[in-house]
Amino acid sequence: MQTSLAKAFLATPNGQQAEKILRACVHCGFCTATCPTYLLLGDERDGPRGRIYFIKQMLEGQPVSENSRIHLDRCLSCKSCETTCPSGVHYGQLLDIGRLELERRLPRPFLQRVFRVCLRAILPYPKRFSVLLRTGQYLRSLLPEDLHKQIPSHQQPGKLPQAQHDRRVILFPGCVQSVATPATSTIAARILDRMGISVIFPPSTGCCGAVDQHLSAPKQARARMRQNIDAWWPELEQGAEAVVVGASGCGAMLTEYGHLLADDPIYADKAKVVARKVRDLSQILEALPLEQLGINGHGRRVAFHTPCSLQHSLLLGGRVEKLLQRLNFSLAPIADSHLCCGSAGTYSILQKELSRQMLNNKINTLENNDAEVIATANIGCQLYLATAAHKPVVHWIELLEN
Ligand code: SF4
Ligand code: SF4
């Protein structure tokens, strides 16, 4: 695509990156067919090609309006368009640049800004989120019945094994996951321990930075990245093999550290190393002889929902399914498995109507079979699917506990 970005903008790292991405797009429109918002709304402005075109116009200096923001806000950042694109266009990176520039040129209305600040002040902080969740759980019986499912039930974390093995990995607990479904980490830790790998939780680990990054607060996101690198670096230097992540949304963010801190004079190199050490839980477990632990699904029928972050960001689609099949689980075929469930970080809070339509479509495909349980690999999807599902929704690691 031909571009003529504003000169001052072109002189910045974001400007150069945006131009490179825009030039890679040949405007073929293949990506449109796999974009969840285009499929629902049928409007080119709500598909990747339309959004790319809008971002290009904005970066070339054309006027922006609240109407342009509507179409950009409706994007899930699911990256389904990226895995479809034959030209390798890094749409997600362009979207981050576009959103940032739009915030600068056209600040949001006051109430929207306050709401976003509140989300950023709660979700990345386990203690604060825990207070909110426990209050909701305590008051649940007073709420109307249709709201009950919006609040996840309390989950016992279970016992963590002592770190005793030479082989060890850092286990990233995740802010929301560590509060809402703490058993995901403890079950993973117990299985790894039985396989001769200890897990460690470096104490000053914080949020991966995804909430800030996706709400156009890159400075705060970078501060969180640096904090995590500082927390993990001594462990990695002393031989921790990997940073293992049970929530693919966090994993997708952690693998971006190298790119997002590339211009940081102090952290750039360390960020690249950390990003290379990140492993989804499925990547660690698939390499281990789990059968020796007696883990066997005995043909249990499972409907697996592949999170967008797992398949479109980490490019690990099919891995969990393969592992479950290896362990004798039976997987129900799922139609349109490339499409988002509507959770998408804070999307289900900020774009309620659209995300609910996506959720209902997703539940229809996940429950249109004889599976007894729905499994997934990301806390956001897990909690959101559970608000509408008629079957239990679990993290897939829970299926492996015996
Ligand atoms: S992003 Fe890729 S698939 Fe979409 S219009 Fe551009 S080149 Fe085509
Ligand atoms: S990231 Fe998802 S919602 Fe956004 S344009 Fe791409 S496919 Fe559509």
JSON list of N, CA and C and ligand atoms in Angstrom, two decimals, residues 31-32 34-39 45-52 71-72 74-84 91-92 95 99 308 312 338-340 347 358, ligand 2:
[
{"chain": "A", "resi": 31, "resn": "CYS", "atom": "N", "xyz": [-8.40, -11.02, 4.95]},
{"chain": "A", "resi": 31, "resn": "CYS", "atom": "CA", "xyz": [-8.56, -11.00, 6.40]},
{"chain": "A", "resi": 31, "resn": "CYS", "atom": "C", "xyz": [-10.00, -10.70, 6.82]},
{"chain": "A", "resi": 32, "resn": "THR", "atom": "N", "xyz": [-10.72, -10.02, 5.97]},
{"chain": "A", "resi": 32, "resn": "THR", "atom": "CA", "xyz": [-12.09, -9.60, 6.33]},
{"chain": "A", "resi": 32, "resn": "THR", "atom": "C", "xyz": [-12.97, -10.81, 6.65]},
{"chain": "A", "resi": 34, "resn": "THR", "atom": "N", "xyz": [-12.38, -13.51, 8.11]},
{"chain": "A", "resi": 34, "resn": "THR", "atom": "CA", "xyz": [-12.20, -14.20, 9.40]},
{"chain": "A", "resi": 34, "resn": "THR", "atom": "C", "xyz": [-12.26, -13.22, 10.57]},
{"chain": "A", "resi": 35, "resn": "CYS", "atom": "N", "xyz": [-12.73, -12.01, 10.31]},
{"chain": "A", "resi": 35, "resn": "CYS", "atom": "CA", "xyz": [-12.82, -11.01, 11.38]},
{"chain": "A", "resi": 35, "resn": "CYS", "atom": "C", "xyz": [-14.18, -11.10, 12.08]},
{"chain": "A", "resi": 36, "resn": "PRO", "atom": "N", "xyz": [-14.20, -11.38, 13.39]},
{"chain": "A", "resi": 36, "resn": "PRO", "atom": "CA", "xyz": [-15.48, -11.55, 14.09]},
{"chain": "A", "resi": 36, "resn": "PRO", "atom": "C", "xyz": [-16.38, -10.33, 14.01]},
{"chain": "A", "resi": 37, "resn": "THR", "atom": "N", "xyz": [-15.81, -9.12, 14.07]},
{"chain": "A", "resi": 37, "resn": "THR", "atom": "CA", "xyz": [-16.69, -7.95, 14.08]},
{"chain": "A", "resi": 37, "resn": "THR", "atom": "C", "xyz": [-17.26, -7.69, 12.68]},
{"chain": "A", "resi": 38, "resn": "TYR", "atom": "N", "xyz": [-16.47, -7.97, 11.65]},
{"chain": "A", "resi": 38, "resn": "TYR", "atom": "CA", "xyz": [-17.02, -7.83, 10.29]},
{"chain": "A", "resi": 38, "resn": "TYR", "atom": "C", "xyz": [-18.13, -8.86, 10.07]},
{"chain": "A", "resi": 39, "resn": "LEU", "atom": "N", "xyz": [-17.91, -10.07, 10.54]},
{"chain": "A", "resi": 39, "resn": "LEU", "atom": "CA", "xyz": [-18.91, -11.12, 10.34]},
{"chain": "A", "resi": 39, "resn": "LEU", "atom": "C", "xyz": [-20.22, -10.78, 11.02]},
{"chain": "A", "resi": 45, "resn": "ARG", "atom": "N", "xyz": [-15.85, -0.98, 7.58]},
{"chain": "A", "resi": 45, "resn": "ARG", "atom": "CA", "xyz": [-15.15, -0.18, 8.60]},
{"chain": "A", "resi": 45, "resn": "ARG", "atom": "C", "xyz": [-14.96, -0.96, 9.89]},
{"chain": "A", "resi": 46, "resn": "ASP", "atom": "N", "xyz": [-15.70, -2.06, 10.05]},
{"chain": "A", "resi": 46, "resn": "ASP", "atom": "CA", "xyz": [-15.56, -2.91, 11.24]},
{"chain": "A", "resi": 46, "resn": "ASP", "atom": "C", "xyz": [-14.78, -4.18, 10.91]},
{"chain": "A", "resi": 47, "resn": "GLY", "atom": "N", "xyz": [-13.99, -4.13, 9.87]},
{"chain": "A", "resi": 47, "resn": "GLY", "atom": "CA", "xyz": [-13.10, -5.23, 9.53]},
{"chain": "A", "resi": 47, "resn": "GLY", "atom": "C", "xyz": [-11.68, -4.72, 9.49]},
{"chain": "A", "resi": 48, "resn": "PRO", "atom": "N", "xyz": [-10.70, -5.64, 9.41]},
{"chain": "A", "resi": 48, "resn": "PRO", "atom": "CA", "xyz": [-9.29, -5.22, 9.46]},
{"chain": "A", "resi": 48, "resn": "PRO", "atom": "C", "xyz": [-8.89, -4.28, 8.32]},
{"chain": "A", "resi": 49, "resn": "ARG", "atom": "N", "xyz": [-9.35, -4.58, 7.11]},
{"chain": "A", "resi": 49, "resn": "ARG", "atom": "CA", "xyz": [-8.93, -3.73, 5.99]},
{"chain": "A", "resi": 49, "resn": "ARG", "atom": "C", "xyz": [-9.43, -2.31, 6.18]},
{"chain": "A", "resi": 50, "resn": "GLY", "atom": "N", "xyz": [-10.68, -2.17, 6.63]},
{"chain": "A", "resi": 50, "resn": "GLY", "atom": "CA", "xyz": [-11.22, -0.83, 6.86]},
{"chain": "A", "resi": 50, "resn": "GLY", "atom": "C", "xyz": [-10.46, -0.11, 7.97]},
{"chain": "A", "resi": 51, "resn": "ARG", "atom": "N", "xyz": [-10.11, -0.87, 9.01]},
{"chain": "A", "resi": 51, "resn": "ARG", "atom": "CA", "xyz": [-9.39, -0.24, 10.13]},
{"chain": "A", "resi": 51, "resn": "ARG", "atom": "C", "xyz": [-7.98, 0.16, 9.71]},
{"chain": "A", "resi": 52, "resn": "ILE", "atom": "N", "xyz": [-7.36, -0.69, 8.92]},
{"chain": "A", "resi": 52, "resn": "ILE", "atom": "CA", "xyz": [-6.01, -0.35, 8.43]},
{"chain": "A", "resi": 52, "resn": "ILE", "atom": "C", "xyz": [-6.09, 0.94, 7.60]},
{"chain": "A", "resi": 71, "resn": "HIS", "atom": "N", "xyz": [-15.30, 2.50, 15.38]},
{"chain": "A", "resi": 71, "resn": "HIS", "atom": "CA", "xyz": [-14.88, 1.31, 14.63]},
{"chain": "A", "resi": 71, "resn": "HIS", "atom": "C", "xyz": [-13.57, 0.73, 15.16]},
{"chain": "A", "resi": 72, "resn": "LEU", "atom": "N", "xyz": [-12.69, 1.61, 15.63]},
{"chain": "A", "resi": 72, "resn": "LEU", "atom": "CA", "xyz": [-11.43, 1.12, 16.20]},
{"chain": "A", "resi": 72, "resn": "LEU", "atom": "C", "xyz": [-11.68, 0.45, 17.56]},
{"chain": "A", "resi": 74, "resn": "ARG", "atom": "N", "xyz": [-14.23, -1.13, 18.41]},
{"chain": "A", "resi": 74, "resn": "ARG", "atom": "CA", "xyz": [-14.92, -2.42, 18.25]},
{"chain": "A", "resi": 74, "resn": "ARG", "atom": "C", "xyz": [-13.97, -3.56, 17.93]},
{"chain": "A", "resi": 75, "resn": "CYS", "atom": "N", "xyz": [-12.73, -3.24, 17.58]},
{"chain": "A", "resi": 75, "resn": "CYS", "atom": "CA", "xyz": [-11.75, -4.29, 17.29]},
{"chain": "A", "resi": 75, "resn": "CYS", "atom": "C", "xyz": [-11.40, -5.03, 18.58]},
{"chain": "A", "resi": 76, "resn": "LEU", "atom": "N", "xyz": [-11.40, -6.35, 18.51]},
{"chain": "A", "resi": 76, "resn": "LEU", "atom": "CA", "xyz": [-11.12, -7.19, 19.68]},
{"chain": "A", "resi": 76, "resn": "LEU", "atom": "C", "xyz": [-9.64, -7.36, 19.98]},
{"chain": "A", "resi": 77, "resn": "SER", "atom": "N", "xyz": [-8.78, -6.96, 19.06]},
{"chain": "A", "resi": 77, "resn": "SER", "atom": "CA", "xyz": [-7.34, -7.29, 19.12]},
{"chain": "A", "resi": 77, "resn": "SER", "atom": "C", "xyz": [-7.14, -8.81, 19.13]},
{"chain": "A", "resi": 78, "resn": "CYS", "atom": "N", "xyz": [-8.04, -9.53, 18.48]},
{"chain": "A", "resi": 78, "resn": "CYS", "atom": "CA", "xyz": [-7.96, -11.00, 18.52]},
{"chain": "A", "resi": 78, "resn": "CYS", "atom": "C", "xyz": [-6.90, -11.55, 17.56]},
{"chain": "A", "resi": 79, "resn": "LYS", "atom": "N", "xyz": [-6.51, -10.75, 16.57]},
{"chain": "A", "resi": 79, "resn": "LYS", "atom": "CA", "xyz": [-5.49, -11.10, 15.58]},
{"chain": "A", "resi": 79, "resn": "LYS", "atom": "C", "xyz": [-5.88, -12.27, 14.66]},
{"chain": "A", "resi": 80, "resn": "SER", "atom": "N", "xyz": [-7.16, -12.55, 14.59]},
{"chain": "A", "resi": 80, "resn": "SER", "atom": "CA", "xyz": [-7.59, -13.56, 13.61]},
{"chain": "A", "resi": 80, "resn": "SER", "atom": "C", "xyz": [-7.19, -13.11, 12.21]},
{"chain": "A", "resi": 81, "resn": "CYS", "atom": "N", "xyz": [-7.22, -11.79, 11.99]},
{"chain": "A", "resi": 81, "resn": "CYS", "atom": "CA", "xyz": [-6.83, -11.25, 10.68]},
{"chain": "A", "resi": 81, "resn": "CYS", "atom": "C", "xyz": [-5.35, -11.54, 10.39]},
{"chain": "A", "resi": 82, "resn": "GLU", "atom": "N", "xyz": [-4.52, -11.53, 11.44]},
{"chain": "A", "resi": 82, "resn": "GLU", "atom": "CA", "xyz": [-3.08, -11.75, 11.22]},
{"chain": "A", "resi": 82, "resn": "GLU", "atom": "C", "xyz": [-2.80, -13.16, 10.74]},
{"chain": "A", "resi": 83, "resn": "THR", "atom": "N", "xyz": [-3.50, -14.14, 11.33]},
{"chain": "A", "resi": 83, "resn": "THR", "atom": "CA", "xyz": [-3.21, -15.52, 10.91]},
{"chain": "A", "resi": 83, "resn": "THR", "atom": "C", "xyz": [-3.83, -15.83, 9.56]},
{"chain": "A", "resi": 84, "resn": "THR", "atom": "N", "xyz": [-4.73, -14.98, 9.09]},
{"chain": "A", "resi": 84, "resn": "THR", "atom": "CA", "xyz": [-5.30, -15.18, 7.76]},
{"chain": "A", "resi": 84, "resn": "THR", "atom": "C", "xyz": [-4.48, -14.46, 6.69]},
{"chain": "A", "resi": 91, "resn": "TYR", "atom": "N", "xyz": [-0.96, -6.57, 12.01]},
{"chain": "A", "resi": 91, "resn": "TYR", "atom": "CA", "xyz": [-2.09, -5.70, 12.29]},
{"chain": "A", "resi": 91, "resn": "TYR", "atom": "C", "xyz": [-2.13, -5.26, 13.76]},
{"chain": "A", "resi": 92, "resn": "GLY", "atom": "N", "xyz": [-1.83, -6.21, 14.69]},
{"chain": "A", "resi": 92, "resn": "GLY", "atom": "CA", "xyz": [-1.91, -5.90, 16.12]},
{"chain": "A", "resi": 92, "resn": "GLY", "atom": "C", "xyz": [-1.00, -4.74, 16.50]},
{"chain": "A", "resi": 95, "resn": "LEU", "atom": "N", "xyz": [-2.45, -1.56, 15.13]},
{"chain": "A", "resi": 95, "resn": "LEU", "atom": "CA", "xyz": [-3.61, -1.15, 15.93]},
{"chain": "A", "resi": 95, "resn": "LEU", "atom": "C", "xyz": [-3.16, -0.41, 17.20]},
{"chain": "A", "resi": 99, "resn": "ARG", "atom": "N", "xyz": [-4.32, 3.31, 17.89]},
{"chain": "A", "resi": 99, "resn": "ARG", "atom": "CA", "xyz": [-5.12, 3.67, 19.06]},
{"chain": "A", "resi": 99, "resn": "ARG", "atom": "C", "xyz": [-4.45, 4.77, 19.88]},
{"chain": "A", "resi": 308, "resn": "CYS", "atom": "N", "xyz": [-8.08, -16.93, 21.35]},
{"chain": "A", "resi": 308, "resn": "CYS", "atom": "CA", "xyz": [-7.40, -16.21, 20.25]},
{"chain": "A", "resi": 308, "resn": "CYS", "atom": "C", "xyz": [-5.92, -16.02, 20.57]},
{"chain": "A", "resi": 312, "resn": "HIS", "atom": "N", "xyz": [-3.87, -17.21, 17.63]},
{"chain": "A", "resi": 312, "resn": "HIS", "atom": "CA", "xyz": [-3.51, -16.13, 16.70]},
{"chain": "A", "resi": 312, "resn": "HIS", "atom": "C", "xyz": [-2.30, -15.31, 17.16]},
{"chain": "A", "resi": 338, "resn": "HIS", "atom": "N", "xyz": [-11.87, -20.66, 15.03]},
{"chain": "A", "resi": 338, "resn": "HIS", "atom": "CA", "xyz": [-10.93, -19.53, 14.91]},
{"chain": "A", "resi": 338, "resn": "HIS", "atom": "C", "xyz": [-11.53, -18.23, 15.44]},
{"chain": "A", "resi": 339, "resn": "LEU", "atom": "N", "xyz": [-12.83, -18.24, 15.74]},
{"chain": "A", "resi": 339, "resn": "LEU", "atom": "CA", "xyz": [-13.49, -16.98, 16.13]},
{"chain": "A", "resi": 339, "resn": "LEU", "atom": "C", "xyz": [-13.46, -16.76, 17.65]},
{"chain": "A", "resi": 340, "resn": "CYS", "atom": "N", "xyz": [-13.37, -15.50, 18.01]},
{"chain": "A", "resi": 340, "resn": "CYS", "atom": "CA", "xyz": [-13.27, -15.08, 19.41]},
{"chain": "A", "resi": 340, "resn": "CYS", "atom": "C", "xyz": [-14.58, -15.34, 20.16]},
{"chain": "A", "resi": 347, "resn": "TYR", "atom": "N", "xyz": [-12.70, -6.23, 26.67]},
{"chain": "A", "resi": 347, "resn": "TYR", "atom": "CA", "xyz": [-13.70, -6.02, 25.62]},
{"chain": "A", "resi": 347, "resn": "TYR", "atom": "C", "xyz": [-15.12, -6.33, 26.10]},
{"chain": "A", "resi": 358, "resn": "MET", "atom": "N", "xyz": [-21.12, -12.49, 20.38]},
{"chain": "A", "resi": 358, "resn": "MET", "atom": "CA", "xyz": [-20.05, -13.45, 20.10]},
{"chain": "A", "resi": 358, "resn": "MET", "atom": "C", "xyz": [-20.08, -14.61, 21.08]},
{"chain": "B", "resi": 2, "resn": "SF4", "atom": "S1", "xyz": [-7.96, -8.10, 15.51]},
{"chain": "B", "resi": 2, "resn": "SF4", "atom": "FE1", "xyz": [-9.82, -9.37, 15.33]},
{"chain": "B", "resi": 2, "resn": "SF4", "atom": "S2", "xyz": [-11.53, -7.91, 15.49]},
{"chain": "B", "resi": 2, "resn": "SF4", "atom": "FE2", "xyz": [-9.69, -6.71, 15.09]},
{"chain": "B", "resi": 2, "resn": "SF4", "atom": "S3", "xyz": [-9.64, -6.46, 12.86]},
{"chain": "B", "resi": 2, "resn": "SF4", "atom": "FE3", "xyz": [-8.40, -8.29, 13.34]},
{"chain": "B", "resi": 2, "resn": "SF4", "atom": "S4", "xyz": [-9.82, -10.01, 13.18]},
{"chain": "B", "resi": 2, "resn": "SF4", "atom": "FE4", "xyz": [-11.07, -8.13, 13.31]}
]
